PDB file of C-alpha atoms in Angstrom:
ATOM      1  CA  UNK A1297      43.565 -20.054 -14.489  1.00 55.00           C
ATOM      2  CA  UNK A1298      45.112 -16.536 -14.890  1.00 64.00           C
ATOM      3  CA  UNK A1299      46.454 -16.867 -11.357  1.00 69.00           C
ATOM      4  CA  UNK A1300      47.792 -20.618 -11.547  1.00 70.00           C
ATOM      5  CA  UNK A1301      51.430 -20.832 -10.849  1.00 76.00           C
ATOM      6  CA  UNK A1302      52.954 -22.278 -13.834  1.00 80.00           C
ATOM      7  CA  UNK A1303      53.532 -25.808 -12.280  1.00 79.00           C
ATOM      8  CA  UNK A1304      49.489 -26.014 -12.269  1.00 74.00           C
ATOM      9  CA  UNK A1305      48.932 -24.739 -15.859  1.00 74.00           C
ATOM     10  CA  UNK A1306      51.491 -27.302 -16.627  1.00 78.00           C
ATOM     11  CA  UNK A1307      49.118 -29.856 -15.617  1.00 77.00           C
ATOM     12  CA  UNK A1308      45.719 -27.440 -16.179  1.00 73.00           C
ATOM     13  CA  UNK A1309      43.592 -28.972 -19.392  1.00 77.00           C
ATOM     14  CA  UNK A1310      40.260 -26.428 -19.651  1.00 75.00           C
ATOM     15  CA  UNK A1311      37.856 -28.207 -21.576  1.00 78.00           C
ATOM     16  CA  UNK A1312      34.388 -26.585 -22.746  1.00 83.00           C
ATOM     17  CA  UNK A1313      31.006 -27.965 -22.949  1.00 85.00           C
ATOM     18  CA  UNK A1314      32.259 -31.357 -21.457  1.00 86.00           C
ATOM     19  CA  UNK A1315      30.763 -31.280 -17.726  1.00 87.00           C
ATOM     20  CA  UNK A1316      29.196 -34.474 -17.871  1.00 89.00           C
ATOM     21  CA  UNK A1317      31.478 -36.504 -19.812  1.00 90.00           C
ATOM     22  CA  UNK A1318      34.258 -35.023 -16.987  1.00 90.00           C
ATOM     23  CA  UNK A1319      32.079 -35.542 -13.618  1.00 92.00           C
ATOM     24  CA  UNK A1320      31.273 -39.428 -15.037  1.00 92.00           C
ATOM     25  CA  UNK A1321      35.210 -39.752 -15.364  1.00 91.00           C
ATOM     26  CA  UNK A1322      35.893 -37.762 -12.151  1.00 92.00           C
ATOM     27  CA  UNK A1323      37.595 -39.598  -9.282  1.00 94.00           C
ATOM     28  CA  UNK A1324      36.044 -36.574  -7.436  1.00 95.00           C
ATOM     29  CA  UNK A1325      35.306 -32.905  -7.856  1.00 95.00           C
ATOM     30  CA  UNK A1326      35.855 -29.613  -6.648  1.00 94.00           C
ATOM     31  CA  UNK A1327      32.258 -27.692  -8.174  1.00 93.00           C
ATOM     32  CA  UNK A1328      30.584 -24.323  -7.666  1.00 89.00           C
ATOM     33  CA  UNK A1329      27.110 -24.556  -6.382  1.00 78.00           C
ATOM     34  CA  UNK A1330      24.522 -24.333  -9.411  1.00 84.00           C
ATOM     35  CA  UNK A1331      23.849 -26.763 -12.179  1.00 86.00           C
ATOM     36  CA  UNK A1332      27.347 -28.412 -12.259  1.00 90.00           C
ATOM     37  CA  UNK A1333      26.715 -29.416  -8.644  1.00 91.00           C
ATOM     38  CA  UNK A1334      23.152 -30.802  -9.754  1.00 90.00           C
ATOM     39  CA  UNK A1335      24.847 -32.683 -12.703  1.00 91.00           C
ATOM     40  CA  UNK A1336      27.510 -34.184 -10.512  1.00 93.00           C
ATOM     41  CA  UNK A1337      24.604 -35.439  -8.062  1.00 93.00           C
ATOM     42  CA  UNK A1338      22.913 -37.009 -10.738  1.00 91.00           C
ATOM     43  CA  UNK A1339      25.977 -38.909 -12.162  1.00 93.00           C
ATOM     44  CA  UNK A1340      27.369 -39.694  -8.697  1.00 95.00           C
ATOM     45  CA  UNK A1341      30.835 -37.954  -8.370  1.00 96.00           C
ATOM     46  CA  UNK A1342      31.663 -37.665  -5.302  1.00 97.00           C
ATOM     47  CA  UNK A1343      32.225 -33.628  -4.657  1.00 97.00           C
ATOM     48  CA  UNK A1344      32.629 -30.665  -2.629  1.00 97.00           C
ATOM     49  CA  UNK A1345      30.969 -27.225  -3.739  1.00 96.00           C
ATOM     50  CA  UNK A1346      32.927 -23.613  -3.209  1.00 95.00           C
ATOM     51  CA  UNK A1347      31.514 -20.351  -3.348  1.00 92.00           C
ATOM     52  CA  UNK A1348      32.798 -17.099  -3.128  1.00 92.00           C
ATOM     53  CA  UNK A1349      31.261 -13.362  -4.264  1.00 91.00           C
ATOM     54  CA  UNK A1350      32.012 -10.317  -2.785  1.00 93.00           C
ATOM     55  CA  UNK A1351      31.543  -9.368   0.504  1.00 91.00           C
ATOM     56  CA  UNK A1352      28.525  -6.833  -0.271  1.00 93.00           C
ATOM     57  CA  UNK A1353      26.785  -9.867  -1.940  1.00 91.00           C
ATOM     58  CA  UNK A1354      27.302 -12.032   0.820  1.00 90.00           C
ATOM     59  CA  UNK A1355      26.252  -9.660   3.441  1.00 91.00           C
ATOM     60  CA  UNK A1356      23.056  -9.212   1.587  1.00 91.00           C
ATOM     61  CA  UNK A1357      22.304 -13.052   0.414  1.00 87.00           C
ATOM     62  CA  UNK A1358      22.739 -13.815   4.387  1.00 86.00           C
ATOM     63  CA  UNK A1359      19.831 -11.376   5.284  1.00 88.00           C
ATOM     64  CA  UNK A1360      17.356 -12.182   2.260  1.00 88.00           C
ATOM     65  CA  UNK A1361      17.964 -16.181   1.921  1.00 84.00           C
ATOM     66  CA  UNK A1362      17.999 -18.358   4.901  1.00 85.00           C
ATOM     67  CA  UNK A1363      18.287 -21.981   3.757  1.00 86.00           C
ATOM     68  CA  UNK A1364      20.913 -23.901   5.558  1.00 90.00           C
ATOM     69  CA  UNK A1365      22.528 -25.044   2.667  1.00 91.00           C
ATOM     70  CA  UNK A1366      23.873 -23.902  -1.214  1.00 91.00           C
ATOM     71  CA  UNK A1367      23.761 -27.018  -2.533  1.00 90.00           C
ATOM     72  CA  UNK A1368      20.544 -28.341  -4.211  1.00 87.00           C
ATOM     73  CA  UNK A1369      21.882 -31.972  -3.154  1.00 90.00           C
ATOM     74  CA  UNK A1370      22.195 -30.242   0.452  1.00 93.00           C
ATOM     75  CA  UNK A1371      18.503 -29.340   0.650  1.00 90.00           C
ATOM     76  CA  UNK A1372      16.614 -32.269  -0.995  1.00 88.00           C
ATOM     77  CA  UNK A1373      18.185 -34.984   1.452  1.00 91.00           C
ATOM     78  CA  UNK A1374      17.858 -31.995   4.416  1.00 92.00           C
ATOM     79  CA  UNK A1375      21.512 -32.373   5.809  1.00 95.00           C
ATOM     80  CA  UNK A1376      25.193 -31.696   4.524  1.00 96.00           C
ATOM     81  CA  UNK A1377      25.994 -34.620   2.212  1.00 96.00           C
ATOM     82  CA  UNK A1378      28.352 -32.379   0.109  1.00 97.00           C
ATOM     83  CA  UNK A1379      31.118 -30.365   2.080  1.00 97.00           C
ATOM     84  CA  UNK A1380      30.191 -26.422   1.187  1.00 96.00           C
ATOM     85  CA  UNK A1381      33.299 -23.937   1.415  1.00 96.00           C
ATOM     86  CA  UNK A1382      31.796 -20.769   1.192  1.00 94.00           C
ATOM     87  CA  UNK A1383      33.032 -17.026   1.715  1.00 93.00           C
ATOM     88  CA  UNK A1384      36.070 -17.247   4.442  1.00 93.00           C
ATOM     89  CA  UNK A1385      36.016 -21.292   3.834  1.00 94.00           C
ATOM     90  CA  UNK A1386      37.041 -21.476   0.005  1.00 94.00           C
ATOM     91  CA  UNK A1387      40.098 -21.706   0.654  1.00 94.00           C
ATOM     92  CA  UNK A1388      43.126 -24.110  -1.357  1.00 93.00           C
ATOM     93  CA  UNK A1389      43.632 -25.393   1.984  1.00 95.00           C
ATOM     94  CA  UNK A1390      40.317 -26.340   3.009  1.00 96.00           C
ATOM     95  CA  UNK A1391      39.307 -27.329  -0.586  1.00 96.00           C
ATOM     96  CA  UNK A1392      42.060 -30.117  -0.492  1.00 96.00           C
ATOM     97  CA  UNK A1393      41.578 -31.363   2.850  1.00 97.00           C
ATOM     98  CA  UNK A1394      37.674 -31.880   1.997  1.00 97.00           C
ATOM     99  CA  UNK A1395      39.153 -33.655  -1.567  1.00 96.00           C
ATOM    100  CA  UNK A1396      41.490 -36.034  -0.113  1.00 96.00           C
ATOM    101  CA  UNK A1397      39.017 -38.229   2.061  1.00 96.00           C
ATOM    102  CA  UNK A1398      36.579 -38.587  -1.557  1.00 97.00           C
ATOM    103  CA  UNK A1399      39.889 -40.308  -3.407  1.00 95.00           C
ATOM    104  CA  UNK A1400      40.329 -43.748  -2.933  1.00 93.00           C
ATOM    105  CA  UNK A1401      37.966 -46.733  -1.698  1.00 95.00           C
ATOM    106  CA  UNK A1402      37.245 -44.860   1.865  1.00 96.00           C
ATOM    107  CA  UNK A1403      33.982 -44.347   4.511  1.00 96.00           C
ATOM    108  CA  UNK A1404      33.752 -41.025   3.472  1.00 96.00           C
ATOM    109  CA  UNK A1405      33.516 -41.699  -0.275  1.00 97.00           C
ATOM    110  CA  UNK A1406      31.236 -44.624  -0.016  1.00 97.00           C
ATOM    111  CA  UNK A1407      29.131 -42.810   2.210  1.00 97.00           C
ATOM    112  CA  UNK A1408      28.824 -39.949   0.065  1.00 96.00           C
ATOM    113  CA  UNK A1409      28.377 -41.983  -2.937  1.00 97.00           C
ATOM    114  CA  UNK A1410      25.312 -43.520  -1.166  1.00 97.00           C
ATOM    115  CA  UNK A1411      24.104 -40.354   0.042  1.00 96.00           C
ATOM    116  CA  UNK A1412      24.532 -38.619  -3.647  1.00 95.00           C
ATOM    117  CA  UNK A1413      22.358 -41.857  -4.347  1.00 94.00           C
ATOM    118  CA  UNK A1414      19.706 -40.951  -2.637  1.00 93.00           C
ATOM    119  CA  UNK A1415      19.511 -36.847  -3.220  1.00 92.00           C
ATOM    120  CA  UNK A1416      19.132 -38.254  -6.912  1.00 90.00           C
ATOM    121  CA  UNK A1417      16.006 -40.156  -6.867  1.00 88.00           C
ATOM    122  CA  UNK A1418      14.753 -37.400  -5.054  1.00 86.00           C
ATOM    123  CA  UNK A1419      15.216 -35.667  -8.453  1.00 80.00           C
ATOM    124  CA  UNK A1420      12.145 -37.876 -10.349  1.00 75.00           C
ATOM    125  CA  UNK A1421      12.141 -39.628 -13.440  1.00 73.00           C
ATOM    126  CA  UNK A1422      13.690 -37.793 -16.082  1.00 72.00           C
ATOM    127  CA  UNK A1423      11.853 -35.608 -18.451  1.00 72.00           C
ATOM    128  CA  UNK A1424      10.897 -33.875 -15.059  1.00 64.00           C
ATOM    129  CA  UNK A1425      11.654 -30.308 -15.930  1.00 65.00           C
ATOM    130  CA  UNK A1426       8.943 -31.135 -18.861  1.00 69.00           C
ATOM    131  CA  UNK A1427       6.548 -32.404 -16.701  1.00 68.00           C
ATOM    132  CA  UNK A1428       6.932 -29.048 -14.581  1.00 63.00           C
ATOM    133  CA  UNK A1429       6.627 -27.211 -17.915  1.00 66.00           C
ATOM    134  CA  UNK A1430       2.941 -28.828 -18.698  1.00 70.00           C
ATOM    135  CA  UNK A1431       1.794 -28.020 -15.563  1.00 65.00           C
ATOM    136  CA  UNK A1432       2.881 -24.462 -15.050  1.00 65.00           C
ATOM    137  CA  UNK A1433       1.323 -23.851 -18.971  1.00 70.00           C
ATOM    138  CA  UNK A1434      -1.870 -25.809 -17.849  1.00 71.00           C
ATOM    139  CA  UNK A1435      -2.316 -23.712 -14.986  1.00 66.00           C
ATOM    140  CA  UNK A1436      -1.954 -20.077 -16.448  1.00 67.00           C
ATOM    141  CA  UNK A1437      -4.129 -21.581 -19.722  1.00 65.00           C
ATOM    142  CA  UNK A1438      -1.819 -22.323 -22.639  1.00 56.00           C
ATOM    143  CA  UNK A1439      -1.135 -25.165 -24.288  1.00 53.00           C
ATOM    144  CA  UNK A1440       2.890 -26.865 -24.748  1.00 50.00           C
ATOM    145  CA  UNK A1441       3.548 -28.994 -28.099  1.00 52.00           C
ATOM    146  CA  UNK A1442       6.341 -31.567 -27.005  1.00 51.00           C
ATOM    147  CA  UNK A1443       8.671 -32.162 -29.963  1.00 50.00           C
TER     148      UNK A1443
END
């Protein structure tokens, strides 16, 4: 926001602790990869995810990871259903043209609505990350008291 030209922070409202609220009320959104990418597949918004670190990190996350995709979305359905602009890629440019096609009633919106869709159910039921729990305690031996 620092950086903003003063006719964006014009029109710039931050808001904290609101993702969900937001990505439900999103026409579409421009995300980082990580949870708000996961919370935005799960409510639907249609998105596209940009990433940049530094170029030391990058180098080094290129040798030691080698999934095709960022995007949790990305790797459950097995094939780009959310644009990823990372490193040389995030760029304003590139951000908006991968935007622009998600506004509106368009292909490329209902598509990815569809495919968001399906990379949810791919999720589970919810109360998932519980079930995990209970089964990662039941395997090393301890017990887990559910509130």
């Amino acid at each position: 926001i620092d950086k903003a030209s003063s006719r964006v922070k014009e029109r710039l409202t931050v808001l904290t602790g609101k993702s969900q609220t937001l990505l439900k009320a999103a026409d579409a959104a421009l995300l980082a990869s990580g949870t708000s990418a996961v919370e935005g597949t799960i409510l639907g918004c249609p998105m596209v995810v940009a990433y940049k670190v530094s170029p030391l990190s990058w180098f080094l996350a290129k040798r030691l990871v080698k999934l095709p995709y960022v995007s949790i979305a990305n790797l459950l359905v097995g094939r780009e259903i959310i644009p990823e602009l990372l490193q040389d890629r995030c760029r304003p440019e590139e951000m908006a043209q991968a935007l622009l096609p998600l506004f509106g009633d368009t292909a490329e919106r209902r598509q990815m609505e569809a495919s968001l869709k399906e990379a949810a159910e791919l999720f589970g039921e919810p109360g998932a990350s519980a079930k995990v729990l209970d089964i990662i305690l039941d395997e090393i031996g301890a017990t887990h008291v559910r509130p």
